[in-house]
CSV table of C-alpha atoms in Angstrom, one decimal:
chain,number,residue,atom,x,y,z
A,1004,UNK,CA,-14.2,14.5,-16.2
A,1005,UNK,CA,-17.0,13.4,-18.4
A,1006,UNK,CA,-17.9,10.0,-18.7
A,1007,UNK,CA,-16.7,10.2,-22.7
A,1008,UNK,CA,-13.4,11.7,-22.0
A,1009,UNK,CA,-11.6,11.2,-18.8
A,1010,UNK,CA,-9.4,14.0,-18.0
A,1011,UNK,CA,-5.7,11.8,-18.4
A,1012,UNK,CA,-3.8,14.6,-20.2
A,1013,UNK,CA,-1.1,15.1,-17.4
A,1014,UNK,CA,1.8,12.1,-16.6
A,1015,UNK,CA,0.0,12.5,-13.3
A,1016,UNK,CA,-3.7,12.8,-14.3
A,1017,UNK,CA,-2.5,9.2,-16.5
A,1018,UNK,CA,-0.5,7.6,-13.2
A,1019,UNK,CA,-4.6,8.2,-11.0
A,1020,UNK,CA,-6.2,7.1,-14.0
A,1021,UNK,CA,-4.3,3.9,-14.3
A,1022,UNK,CA,-4.0,3.3,-10.4
A,1023,UNK,CA,-7.5,3.3,-9.8
A,1024,UNK,CA,-8.4,-0.5,-11.6
A,1025,UNK,CA,-5.9,-2.5,-9.5
A,1026,UNK,CA,-7.8,-0.9,-6.3
A,1027,UNK,CA,-11.1,-2.0,-7.6
A,1028,UNK,CA,-9.7,-5.1,-8.7
A,1029,UNK,CA,-7.2,-6.1,-5.6
A,1030,UNK,CA,-12.0,-6.2,-4.1
A,1031,UNK,CA,-13.0,-8.4,-6.7
A,1032,UNK,CA,-10.3,-10.9,-5.8
A,1033,UNK,CA,-10.7,-10.9,-2.0
A,1034,UNK,CA,-15.1,-10.9,-2.5
A,1035,UNK,CA,-14.5,-13.3,-5.5
A,1036,UNK,CA,-12.4,-16.1,-2.9
A,1037,UNK,CA,-14.9,-14.8,-0.1
A,1038,UNK,CA,-18.4,-15.6,-1.8
A,1039,UNK,CA,-16.9,-19.3,-3.3
A,1040,UNK,CA,-18.7,-21.3,-1.4
A,1041,UNK,CA,-21.8,-19.6,-2.0
A,1042,UNK,CA,-22.3,-18.6,-5.7
A,1043,UNK,CA,-21.2,-20.9,-8.0
A,1044,UNK,CA,-18.8,-19.0,-10.2
A,1045,UNK,CA,-20.5,-19.1,-13.7
A,1046,UNK,CA,-23.3,-17.4,-11.9
A,1047,UNK,CA,-21.7,-15.0,-10.2
A,1048,UNK,CA,-19.6,-13.5,-13.4
A,1049,UNK,CA,-23.0,-14.2,-15.3
A,1050,UNK,CA,-25.1,-11.5,-13.0
A,1051,UNK,CA,-21.9,-9.1,-12.5
A,1052,UNK,CA,-22.0,-8.4,-16.0
A,1053,UNK,CA,-25.6,-8.3,-16.3
A,1054,UNK,CA,-25.5,-6.2,-13.2
A,1055,UNK,CA,-22.8,-4.0,-14.5
A,1056,UNK,CA,-24.6,-3.2,-18.4
A,1057,UNK,CA,-27.7,-2.3,-16.5
A,1058,UNK,CA,-25.1,0.6,-14.8
A,1059,UNK,CA,-23.3,1.6,-17.9
A,1060,UNK,CA,-25.9,1.1,-20.6
A,1061,UNK,CA,-27.9,4.9,-20.3
A,1062,UNK,CA,-24.2,6.4,-20.9
A,1063,UNK,CA,-23.5,4.4,-23.7
A,1064,UNK,CA,-26.5,5.0,-25.3
A,1065,UNK,CA,-25.5,8.0,-27.1
A,1066,UNK,CA,-21.8,6.5,-28.5
A,1067,UNK,CA,-23.4,3.4,-29.4
A,1068,UNK,CA,-26.0,5.2,-31.7
A,1069,UNK,CA,-23.0,7.6,-32.6
A,1070,UNK,CA,-20.5,4.7,-33.5
A,1071,UNK,CA,-22.1,1.3,-34.5
A,1072,UNK,CA,-20.5,1.4,-38.2
A,1073,UNK,CA,-17.2,1.4,-36.2
A,1074,UNK,CA,-17.9,-1.0,-33.8
A,1075,UNK,CA,-19.4,-3.2,-36.6
A,1076,UNK,CA,-16.3,-2.7,-38.8
A,1077,UNK,CA,-13.8,-4.1,-35.5
A,1078,UNK,CA,-16.6,-6.2,-34.9
A,1079,UNK,CA,-14.1,-9.4,-34.7
A,1080,UNK,CA,-11.7,-7.6,-32.6
A,1081,UNK,CA,-14.3,-6.7,-30.5
A,1082,UNK,CA,-16.3,-9.7,-30.5
A,1083,UNK,CA,-12.6,-11.3,-29.7
A,1084,UNK,CA,-12.6,-8.8,-26.4
A,1085,UNK,CA,-15.8,-10.1,-25.3
A,1086,UNK,CA,-15.3,-13.5,-25.2
A,1087,UNK,CA,-11.1,-13.3,-23.6
A,1088,UNK,CA,-11.2,-10.1,-21.3
A,1089,UNK,CA,-14.6,-9.9,-20.2
A,1090,UNK,CA,-16.1,-13.4,-20.3
A,1091,UNK,CA,-13.6,-15.9,-19.7
A,1092,UNK,CA,-10.6,-14.1,-17.8
A,1093,UNK,CA,-13.4,-13.4,-15.1
A,1094,UNK,CA,-15.2,-16.9,-15.0
A,1095,UNK,CA,-11.5,-18.5,-14.9
A,1096,UNK,CA,-10.6,-16.3,-12.4
A,1097,UNK,CA,-14.0,-17.5,-10.5
A,1098,UNK,CA,-13.3,-21.1,-10.9
A,1099,UNK,CA,-10.1,-20.7,-9.8
A,1100,UNK,CA,-10.4,-19.5,-6.5
A,1101,UNK,CA,-12.5,-22.4,-5.3
A,1102,UNK,CA,-9.6,-24.0,-5.4
A,1103,UNK,CA,-6.3,-22.0,-4.6
A,1104,UNK,CA,-4.9,-19.7,-2.1
A,1105,UNK,CA,-5.2,-15.9,-1.5
A,1106,UNK,CA,-1.4,-15.8,-1.9
A,1107,UNK,CA,-0.9,-18.0,-4.9
A,1108,UNK,CA,-3.6,-16.2,-7.0
A,1109,UNK,CA,-2.0,-12.9,-5.7
A,1110,UNK,CA,1.2,-14.4,-7.1
A,1111,UNK,CA,0.0,-15.6,-10.5
A,1112,UNK,CA,-2.0,-12.2,-11.1
A,1113,UNK,CA,1.0,-10.2,-10.9
A,1114,UNK,CA,2.8,-12.2,-14.1
A,1115,UNK,CA,0.3,-10.4,-16.2
A,1116,UNK,CA,2.2,-7.3,-17.1
A,1117,UNK,CA,5.7,-9.8,-17.9
A,1118,UNK,CA,3.2,-11.7,-19.7
A,1119,UNK,CA,1.9,-8.9,-21.8
A,1120,UNK,CA,5.6,-7.8,-22.5
A,1121,UNK,CA,6.6,-11.1,-23.8
A,1122,UNK,CA,3.6,-11.9,-25.7
A,1123,UNK,CA,3.8,-8.0,-27.4
A,1124,UNK,CA,7.2,-8.6,-28.1
A,1125,UNK,CA,6.9,-12.2,-29.7
A,1126,UNK,CA,3.7,-11.0,-31.7
A,1127,UNK,CA,3.2,-7.5,-32.4
A,1128,UNK,CA,7.5,-7.1,-32.1
A,1129,UNK,CA,6.8,-4.7,-29.2
A,1130,UNK,CA,10.2,-4.1,-27.2
A,1131,UNK,CA,10.7,-3.1,-23.9
A,1132,UNK,CA,12.7,0.3,-23.2
A,1133,UNK,CA,15.4,-0.5,-20.9
A,1134,UNK,CA,13.9,1.5,-18.5
A,1135,UNK,CA,10.1,-0.7,-18.8
A,1136,UNK,CA,12.4,-3.9,-18.4
A,1137,UNK,CA,14.3,-2.6,-15.1
A,1138,UNK,CA,10.7,-0.4,-14.0
A,1139,UNK,CA,8.4,-4.4,-14.5
A,1140,UNK,CA,11.9,-6.1,-13.2
A,1141,UNK,CA,11.0,-4.1,-9.7
A,1142,UNK,CA,7.8,-4.0,-9.6
A,1143,UNK,CA,7.8,-7.7,-9.9
A,1144,UNK,CA,10.6,-8.0,-7.0
A,1145,UNK,CA,8.0,-5.8,-5.0
A,1146,UNK,CA,5.0,-8.0,-5.6
A,1147,UNK,CA,7.1,-10.8,-4.5
A,1148,UNK,CA,8.5,-9.2,-1.6
A,1149,UNK,CA,4.8,-8.6,-0.2
A,1150,UNK,CA,3.4,-12.1,-1.1
A,1151,UNK,CA,6.8,-14.1,0.2
A,1152,UNK,CA,6.0,-11.9,3.4
A,1153,UNK,CA,10.1,-10.6,2.9
A,1154,UNK,CA,11.0,-14.5,3.1
A,1155,UNK,CA,12.4,-15.6,-0.5
A,1156,UNK,CA,12.7,-19.2,0.7
A,1157,UNK,CA,9.0,-19.4,0.6
A,1158,UNK,CA,9.2,-19.7,-2.7
A,1159,UNK,CA,10.4,-23.5,-2.4
A,1160,UNK,CA,7.3,-24.3,-0.3
A,1161,UNK,CA,4.7,-23.0,-2.4
A,1162,UNK,CA,3.0,-25.5,-4.5
A,1163,UNK,CA,0.6,-24.9,-7.4
A,1164,UNK,CA,-2.6,-27.2,-8.4
A,1165,UNK,CA,-5.6,-27.1,-10.8
A,1166,UNK,CA,-7.0,-24.1,-9.4
A,1167,UNK,CA,-3.9,-22.1,-10.1
A,1168,UNK,CA,-3.6,-23.7,-13.6
A,1169,UNK,CA,-7.3,-22.3,-13.9
A,1170,UNK,CA,-5.8,-19.1,-13.0
A,1171,UNK,CA,-2.6,-18.1,-14.4
A,1172,UNK,CA,-4.9,-19.3,-17.8
A,1173,UNK,CA,-7.1,-16.1,-16.7
A,1174,UNK,CA,-3.7,-13.9,-17.0
A,1175,UNK,CA,-3.1,-15.7,-20.1
A,1176,UNK,CA,-6.3,-13.9,-21.0
A,1177,UNK,CA,-6.3,-10.6,-19.6
A,1178,UNK,CA,-2.4,-10.2,-21.4
A,1179,UNK,CA,-3.7,-11.3,-24.6
A,1180,UNK,CA,-6.9,-8.7,-24.1
A,1181,UNK,CA,-4.6,-5.8,-23.1
A,1182,UNK,CA,-2.5,-5.8,-26.3
A,1183,UNK,CA,-5.7,-6.9,-28.1
A,1184,UNK,CA,-7.5,-3.1,-26.9
A,1185,UNK,CA,-4.3,-1.6,-28.7
A,1186,UNK,CA,-5.7,-2.5,-31.8
A,1187,UNK,CA,-9.0,-0.3,-31.3
A,1188,UNK,CA,-8.1,3.3,-32.1
A,1189,UNK,CA,-8.1,5.6,-29.6
A,1190,UNK,CA,-10.9,7.8,-31.0
A,1191,UNK,CA,-14.0,5.1,-30.8
A,1192,UNK,CA,-15.5,5.7,-27.4
A,1193,UNK,CA,-15.3,3.8,-25.0
A,1194,UNK,CA,-18.0,3.8,-23.2
A,1195,UNK,CA,-19.9,2.4,-26.0
A,1196,UNK,CA,-16.8,-0.4,-26.7
A,1197,UNK,CA,-17.3,-1.6,-23.2
A,1198,UNK,CA,-21.4,-2.2,-22.8
A,1199,UNK,CA,-20.7,-4.1,-26.7
A,1200,UNK,CA,-18.3,-6.2,-24.8
A,1201,UNK,CA,-20.4,-6.9,-22.1
A,1202,UNK,CA,-23.7,-7.8,-24.0
A,1203,UNK,CA,-21.4,-10.5,-25.9
A,1204,UNK,CA,-19.8,-11.5,-23.3
A,1205,UNK,CA,-23.5,-12.4,-21.5
A,1206,UNK,CA,-24.2,-14.1,-24.8
A,1207,UNK,CA,-21.3,-16.1,-24.7
A,1208,UNK,CA,-22.2,-16.9,-20.6
A,1209,UNK,CA,-26.0,-17.3,-21.0
A,1210,UNK,CA,-25.2,-20.7,-22.0
A,1211,UNK,CA,-22.6,-22.0,-19.3
A,1212,UNK,CA,-24.7,-20.3,-16.7
A,1213,UNK,CA,-28.0,-22.3,-17.7
A,1214,UNK,CA,-26.1,-25.3,-18.0
A,1215,UNK,CA,-24.5,-24.3,-14.1
A,1216,UNK,CA,-27.8,-24.6,-13.1
A,1217,UNK,CA,-29.0,-27.5,-14.9
A,1218,UNK,CA,-26.0,-28.9,-12.9
A,1219,UNK,CA,-27.6,-27.7,-10.0
A,1220,UNK,CA,-25.1,-25.5,-8.7
A,1221,UNK,CA,-27.3,-22.2,-7.7
A,1222,UNK,CA,-26.5,-19.5,-5.4
A,1223,UNK,CA,-27.3,-19.4,-1.4
A,1224,UNK,CA,-27.9,-15.3,-1.2
A,1225,UNK,CA,-27.4,-13.0,1.9
A,1226,UNK,CA,-27.1,-9.8,2.6
A,1227,UNK,CA,-23.4,-10.2,2.4
A,1228,UNK,CA,-23.4,-12.0,-0.7
A,1229,UNK,CA,-26.0,-9.3,-2.3
A,1230,UNK,CA,-23.4,-6.7,-1.7
A,1231,UNK,CA,-20.8,-8.1,-2.6
A,1232,UNK,CA,-22.4,-9.1,-6.2
A,1233,UNK,CA,-23.1,-5.0,-6.1
A,1234,UNK,CA,-19.8,-4.1,-5.5
A,1235,UNK,CA,-18.3,-6.4,-7.9
A,1236,UNK,CA,-21.3,-5.7,-10.3
A,1237,UNK,CA,-20.1,-1.8,-10.1
A,1238,UNK,CA,-16.7,-1.1,-9.4
A,1239,UNK,CA,-14.5,-4.0,-10.9
A,1240,UNK,CA,-16.8,-4.1,-13.7
A,1241,UNK,CA,-17.8,-0.8,-15.2
A,1242,UNK,CA,-15.2,1.7,-13.5
A,1243,UNK,CA,-12.6,0.0,-13.4
A,1244,UNK,CA,-12.9,-1.4,-17.2
A,1245,UNK,CA,-13.6,1.5,-18.8
A,1246,UNK,CA,-10.8,3.4,-16.6
A,1247,UNK,CA,-8.7,0.7,-17.9
A,1248,UNK,CA,-10.0,1.2,-21.0
A,1249,UNK,CA,-8.7,4.5,-21.6
A,1250,UNK,CA,-4.8,4.1,-20.0
A,1251,UNK,CA,-3.8,1.3,-22.6
A,1252,UNK,CA,-5.4,3.5,-25.7
A,1253,UNK,CA,-3.4,6.5,-23.6
A,1254,UNK,CA,-0.2,4.8,-22.2
A,1255,UNK,CA,0.0,1.9,-24.1
A,1256,UNK,CA,-0.4,-2.0,-23.2
A,1257,UNK,CA,2.7,-2.1,-21.2
A,1258,UNK,CA,2.2,0.8,-19.7
A,1259,UNK,CA,-0.5,0.1,-18.4
A,1260,UNK,CA,-0.3,-3.4,-17.3
A,1261,UNK,CA,2.3,-2.6,-15.0
A,1262,UNK,CA,0.1,-0.8,-12.8
A,1263,UNK,CA,-1.3,-4.4,-12.1
A,1264,UNK,CA,1.3,-4.4,-9.8
A,1265,UNK,CA,-0.6,-2.4,-7.8
A,1266,UNK,CA,-3.3,-4.4,-6.5
A,1267,UNK,CA,-1.2,-6.1,-3.5
A,1268,UNK,CA,0.1,-3.0,-2.3
A,1269,UNK,CA,-3.3,-1.3,-2.2
A,1270,UNK,CA,-4.2,-4.9,-0.4
A,1271,UNK,CA,-1.8,-4.0,2.2
A,1272,UNK,CA,-3.7,-0.6,2.6
A,1273,UNK,CA,-6.9,-1.7,2.4
A,1274,UNK,CA,-6.0,-4.4,5.0
A,1275,UNK,CA,-4.6,-1.3,7.4
A,1276,UNK,CA,-7.6,0.6,6.9
A,1277,UNK,CA,-10.5,-1.7,7.0
A,1278,UNK,CA,-8.9,-4.2,9.8
A,1279,UNK,CA,-6.6,-2.1,11.3
A,1280,UNK,CA,-3.8,-3.8,10.4
A,1281,UNK,CA,-0.5,-2.4,10.7
A,1282,UNK,CA,1.6,-2.6,7.7
A,1283,UNK,CA,4.7,-5.1,7.9
A,1284,UNK,CA,8.9,-3.5,7.4
A,1285,UNK,CA,8.9,-6.1,4.5
A,1286,UNK,CA,5.5,-4.8,3.4
A,1287,UNK,CA,6.5,-1.1,3.2
A,1288,UNK,CA,9.7,-2.4,1.0
A,1289,UNK,CA,7.9,-4.2,-1.2
A,1290,UNK,CA,4.9,-1.3,-1.5
A,1291,UNK,CA,8.5,1.4,-2.5
A,1292,UNK,CA,9.6,-1.2,-5.4
A,1293,UNK,CA,6.5,-1.4,-6.9
A,1294,UNK,CA,6.2,2.5,-6.9
A,1295,UNK,CA,9.7,2.8,-7.7
A,1296,UNK,CA,9.3,0.1,-10.8
A,1297,UNK,CA,5.6,1.9,-12.1
A,1298,UNK,CA,8.0,5.4,-12.1
A,1299,UNK,CA,11.3,4.4,-13.6
A,1300,UNK,CA,8.8,2.4,-16.4
A,1301,UNK,CA,7.5,6.1,-17.1
A,1302,UNK,CA,10.9,7.4,-17.4
A,1303,UNK,CA,11.8,8.2,-21.5
């Protein structure tokens, strides 16, 4: 597999390609919540993309030189992608996680595939096929089963505040980002495209970062926070974004977005591996529903 063209010709390869971003993003939510008291949200988002761009740039220089005319041709679309999907989305997530629970964050995140389907239908006339609609519903029920610990009466006890509204606005941004990606021809190199998005996002975040620092919001650096920053700068940023960009180009917005429902599944598996927490029966049921929904959505 090369940086320029991932090996995702087979359905299994495409499924693997689309499964890795939610794995990395599951870690991003955990790390973002853990760092909420030590690193201000705009600072975290800004430094994340500085690290990501520095890591990606050596691989992006060749396609940047080759395709710059194409990037310029789609400049307004690329600018929109940079602001909505890179700068705004992550900053809103980190801001919202300072004042909401992890449970609410995961629940709100699970609305992304629904938002993609709804906005795609409203603005682009993208109707879901019956297997896609049933798969979306089934996987969403699986997410709810995990988040609610198998007790659906917990829905009545959920409360939502300012932080939840901020996180939900981030989910809307991601749905728009996913749909706009479809307007970029699949032949345009995704490595160079992502580097351009990162650079433009940093320009948009720079005044906000300076304003945050001027207001006295300064980070507290420790060994663990530096390691966490390195993680979010590489895995949820460079690798996840590249794979997701490739996945949307090959599978379409609705199908690629559905794989985001794997985030709570990966959260359960990471807890089992890293924290020695044994999966509960309701988690197994939820994971089975998510996987069945994704498999169903891929049927013709």
